[in-house]
């Protein structure tokens, strides 16, 4: 069997740029490491970050960090932003101590490069984000969760937003049954039982192996735990 091609370390992750300074250089470096890069208007970027559509916010100077926090406060998003950063569902990546300063005052944990510079920061992210990824044994396979993708036995598999939310919920309780109402609650737009079934179908297709997600009749769904059963 052919070994899967090497996956760039930031594949599946989305980085949000918060300032124009070094934006082109930073964007190029992130893209070459496999990350998707977004730089919409700040309020939209904040909404995307809190909603887990962005995995990391990059800060290249104290003014940009202070501006982002100021806009978050004025728009009523500061508490949600800080909560996401504290829970580390969102990472703050700072190019130096100055850019980290406004965040440090709020007690926000940051990733920064001791060497300084955007290239060193991207190198740090290429180590830190994969190191934090959830890795599970699911049936006969090894599955690693990334921002909007999964690595299944080392193969990169993009996963749409709704199915990814379902996968995270199942992975939070590996092997245990998660009910349809509980899975409905994690979908971006909470919906019916049919919406859950559709998300499960899309998740199975995205993972490339339907048997990794098992249906438990009248109870819900779970990640496969038995390699033999998963291969039947």
Short mmCIF file of C-alpha atoms in Angstrom, two decimals:
data_model
loop_
_atom_site.label_atom_id
_atom_site.label_comp_id
_atom_site.label_asym_id
_atom_site.label_seq_id
_atom_site.Cartn_x
_atom_site.Cartn_y
_atom_site.Cartn_z
CA UNK A 1 0.00 0.00 0.00
CA UNK A 2 1.35 3.43 -0.94
CA UNK A 3 2.28 5.64 1.97
CA UNK A 4 0.27 8.89 2.08
CA UNK A 5 2.08 11.98 0.85
CA UNK A 6 3.59 14.20 3.50
CA UNK A 7 1.04 16.72 4.74
CA UNK A 8 2.20 20.32 5.34
CA UNK A 9 2.07 20.94 9.10
CA UNK A 10 -0.62 23.63 8.98
CA UNK A 11 -2.95 21.88 6.53
CA UNK A 12 -6.54 22.07 7.77
CA UNK A 13 -5.93 25.14 9.91
CA UNK A 14 -7.21 28.66 9.21
CA UNK A 15 -5.25 31.74 10.26
CA UNK A 16 -6.75 35.21 10.61
CA UNK A 17 -4.54 38.24 9.88
CA UNK A 18 -5.29 41.23 12.09
CA UNK A 19 -3.02 43.91 10.54
CA UNK A 20 -1.56 44.98 7.22
CA UNK A 21 2.04 45.11 8.49
CA UNK A 22 3.90 42.15 6.95
CA UNK A 23 0.52 40.74 5.87
CA UNK A 24 1.73 39.66 2.42
CA UNK A 25 4.86 38.00 3.79
CA UNK A 26 2.96 36.36 6.65
CA UNK A 27 0.19 35.16 4.35
CA UNK A 28 2.70 33.62 1.96
CA UNK A 29 4.54 31.80 4.73
CA UNK A 30 1.32 30.44 6.24
CA UNK A 31 0.03 29.32 2.85
CA UNK A 32 3.25 27.49 2.05
CA UNK A 33 2.81 25.56 5.32
CA UNK A 34 -0.69 24.54 4.18
CA UNK A 35 -2.87 26.97 6.16
CA UNK A 36 -5.86 28.84 4.78
CA UNK A 37 -5.58 32.59 5.40
CA UNK A 38 -8.42 35.06 5.93
CA UNK A 39 -8.33 38.79 6.48
CA UNK A 40 -11.91 40.08 6.29
CA UNK A 41 -13.09 43.24 8.06
CA UNK A 42 -12.27 42.92 11.75
CA UNK A 43 -15.80 42.37 13.12
CA UNK A 44 -16.37 39.57 10.63
CA UNK A 45 -12.99 38.10 11.52
CA UNK A 46 -13.90 38.19 15.22
CA UNK A 47 -17.20 36.44 14.53
CA UNK A 48 -15.41 33.76 12.52
CA UNK A 49 -12.82 33.28 15.27
CA UNK A 50 -15.39 32.87 18.04
CA UNK A 51 -17.40 30.47 15.86
CA UNK A 52 -14.29 28.25 15.40
CA UNK A 53 -14.02 29.03 11.72
CA UNK A 54 -10.55 30.44 12.47
CA UNK A 55 -7.95 28.52 14.50
CA UNK A 56 -5.38 31.22 15.12
CA UNK A 57 -5.27 35.02 15.12
CA UNK A 58 -1.89 36.52 14.24
CA UNK A 59 -0.70 39.78 15.80
CA UNK A 60 2.30 41.61 14.35
CA UNK A 61 2.34 44.65 16.59
CA UNK A 62 0.95 46.14 19.79
CA UNK A 63 -1.24 48.69 17.93
CA UNK A 64 -3.00 45.98 15.91
CA UNK A 65 -3.56 43.86 19.01
CA UNK A 66 -4.96 46.84 20.90
CA UNK A 67 -7.18 47.76 17.94
CA UNK A 68 -8.65 44.26 17.72
CA UNK A 69 -9.43 44.22 21.44
CA UNK A 70 -10.94 47.72 21.23
CA UNK A 71 -13.19 46.74 18.33
CA UNK A 72 -14.17 43.54 20.14
CA UNK A 73 -15.16 45.55 23.22
CA UNK A 74 -17.12 48.18 21.30
CA UNK A 75 -19.00 45.54 19.33
CA UNK A 76 -19.85 43.42 22.39
CA UNK A 77 -17.56 40.55 21.36
CA UNK A 78 -14.72 40.92 23.85
CA UNK A 79 -15.96 38.39 26.42
CA UNK A 80 -16.56 35.74 23.75
CA UNK A 81 -13.16 36.40 22.18
CA UNK A 82 -11.27 36.23 25.47
CA UNK A 83 -13.19 33.09 26.48
CA UNK A 84 -12.22 31.35 23.23
CA UNK A 85 -8.58 32.36 23.75
CA UNK A 86 -8.59 31.15 27.35
CA UNK A 87 -10.15 27.82 26.38
CA UNK A 88 -7.58 27.57 23.57
CA UNK A 89 -10.19 26.79 20.95
CA UNK A 90 -8.58 29.87 19.42
CA UNK A 91 -4.85 30.60 19.49
CA UNK A 92 -3.30 34.07 19.70
CA UNK A 93 0.03 34.13 17.85
CA UNK A 94 2.24 37.16 18.47
CA UNK A 95 5.37 38.09 16.61
CA UNK A 96 7.06 39.60 19.70
CA UNK A 97 6.54 40.70 23.30
CA UNK A 98 5.15 44.08 22.25
CA UNK A 99 2.33 42.55 20.21
CA UNK A 100 1.60 40.15 23.06
CA UNK A 101 1.37 42.97 25.63
CA UNK A 102 -2.32 43.99 25.21
CA UNK A 103 -3.36 40.32 25.33
CA UNK A 104 -1.18 39.56 28.34
CA UNK A 105 -2.99 42.26 30.31
CA UNK A 106 -6.15 40.16 29.93
CA UNK A 107 -4.35 37.00 30.99
CA UNK A 108 -4.64 35.52 27.50
CA UNK A 109 -2.12 32.76 26.73
CA UNK A 110 -0.15 33.47 23.56
CA UNK A 111 2.17 31.68 21.19
CA UNK A 112 5.22 33.70 20.30
CA UNK A 113 8.60 33.08 18.78
CA UNK A 114 11.62 33.69 20.98
CA UNK A 115 13.57 34.68 17.83
CA UNK A 116 11.09 37.29 16.60
CA UNK A 117 9.96 37.87 13.05
CA UNK A 118 7.07 36.46 11.06
CA UNK A 119 9.03 33.50 9.63
CA UNK A 120 9.96 32.35 13.13
CA UNK A 121 6.34 32.79 14.26
CA UNK A 122 5.03 30.61 11.43
CA UNK A 123 7.66 28.02 12.30
CA UNK A 124 6.41 28.03 15.89
CA UNK A 125 2.80 27.59 14.74
CA UNK A 126 3.84 24.70 12.50
CA UNK A 127 5.03 22.97 15.65
CA UNK A 128 2.46 24.11 18.21
CA UNK A 129 -0.84 23.56 16.35
CA UNK A 130 -0.18 19.94 15.27
CA UNK A 131 1.19 19.19 18.74
CA UNK A 132 -2.15 20.28 20.26
CA UNK A 133 -4.25 18.25 17.82
CA UNK A 134 -6.55 15.55 19.19
CA UNK A 135 -5.37 12.08 18.10
CA UNK A 136 -7.57 9.02 18.45
CA UNK A 137 -7.57 5.35 17.61
CA UNK A 138 -10.86 4.89 15.75
CA UNK A 139 -11.52 1.29 14.76
CA UNK A 140 -8.53 0.22 12.67
CA UNK A 141 -7.43 3.79 11.95
CA UNK A 142 -5.56 6.63 13.56
CA UNK A 143 -7.47 9.91 13.29
CA UNK A 144 -6.04 13.36 14.04
CA UNK A 145 -8.41 16.31 14.30
CA UNK A 146 -7.36 19.65 12.84
CA UNK A 147 -9.26 22.90 12.45
CA UNK A 148 -11.38 21.99 9.43
CA UNK A 149 -9.90 18.63 8.49
CA UNK A 150 -8.81 15.26 9.78
CA UNK A 151 -5.79 13.12 9.08
CA UNK A 152 -6.93 9.52 8.67
CA UNK A 153 -3.92 7.21 8.79
CA UNK A 154 -1.83 10.19 7.70
CA UNK A 155 -4.07 11.10 4.76
CA UNK A 156 -5.42 14.64 4.70
CA UNK A 157 -9.24 14.71 4.60
CA UNK A 158 -11.00 18.11 4.51
CA UNK A 159 -14.20 18.09 6.59
CA UNK A 160 -17.03 20.66 6.16
CA UNK A 161 -17.90 22.86 9.12
CA UNK A 162 -21.07 21.07 10.31
CA UNK A 163 -19.65 17.53 10.09
CA UNK A 164 -16.46 18.80 11.77
CA UNK A 165 -18.53 20.01 14.74
CA UNK A 166 -20.11 16.56 14.93
CA UNK A 167 -16.71 14.88 14.75
CA UNK A 168 -15.41 17.03 17.62
CA UNK A 169 -18.46 16.12 19.72
CA UNK A 170 -17.94 12.40 19.07
CA UNK A 171 -14.19 12.70 19.72
CA UNK A 172 -14.84 14.39 23.07
CA UNK A 173 -16.38 11.09 24.22
CA UNK A 174 -14.51 8.49 22.16
CA UNK A 175 -16.38 5.22 21.93
CA UNK A 176 -19.39 6.52 23.84
CA UNK A 177 -22.77 7.06 22.24
CA UNK A 178 -23.75 10.68 21.62
CA UNK A 179 -27.46 11.27 21.15
CA UNK A 180 -29.00 12.93 18.12
CA UNK A 181 -30.28 15.91 20.19
CA UNK A 182 -26.76 16.45 21.57
CA UNK A 183 -25.28 16.37 18.08
CA UNK A 184 -27.99 18.68 16.78
CA UNK A 185 -26.98 21.23 19.42
CA UNK A 186 -23.40 21.45 18.11
CA UNK A 187 -24.34 22.03 14.48
CA UNK A 188 -23.74 25.62 13.28
CA UNK A 189 -27.50 25.96 12.81
CA UNK A 190 -29.19 23.60 15.25
CA UNK A 191 -31.68 21.56 13.31
CA UNK A 192 -33.79 18.45 13.11
CA UNK A 193 -32.89 14.80 13.42
CA UNK A 194 -32.64 14.80 9.63
CA UNK A 195 -29.97 17.53 9.82
CA UNK A 196 -27.92 15.29 12.13
CA UNK A 197 -28.30 12.33 9.76
CA UNK A 198 -27.18 14.50 6.86
CA UNK A 199 -24.16 15.73 8.82
CA UNK A 200 -23.22 12.15 9.73
CA UNK A 201 -23.47 11.09 6.09
CA UNK A 202 -21.24 13.98 5.02
CA UNK A 203 -18.78 13.19 7.83
CA UNK A 204 -18.51 9.55 6.77
CA UNK A 205 -17.91 10.60 3.18
CA UNK A 206 -15.28 13.15 4.24
CA UNK A 207 -13.37 10.62 6.36
CA UNK A 208 -13.32 8.18 3.46
CA UNK A 209 -14.31 5.22 5.63
CA UNK A 210 -18.01 5.15 6.65
CA UNK A 211 -17.50 2.48 9.31
CA UNK A 212 -15.42 4.79 11.48
CA UNK A 213 -18.69 6.40 12.65
CA UNK A 214 -21.13 3.82 13.94
CA UNK A 215 -24.91 4.10 14.28
CA UNK A 216 -26.33 2.82 17.56
CA UNK A 217 -30.02 2.14 16.84
CA UNK A 218 -32.44 4.40 18.73
CA UNK A 219 -29.60 5.94 20.72
CA UNK A 220 -27.29 7.95 18.47
CA UNK A 221 -23.77 7.66 17.07
CA UNK A 222 -20.25 6.90 18.25
CA UNK A 223 -16.74 6.55 16.93
CA UNK A 224 -15.77 2.94 16.25
CA UNK A 225 -13.78 1.33 19.04
CA UNK A 226 -13.45 -2.27 17.85
CA UNK A 227 -11.05 -2.70 14.91
CA UNK A 228 -12.61 -6.04 13.94
CA UNK A 229 -16.19 -4.73 13.99
CA UNK A 230 -15.17 -1.63 12.09
CA UNK A 231 -13.72 -3.76 9.27
CA UNK A 232 -16.81 -5.94 8.77
#
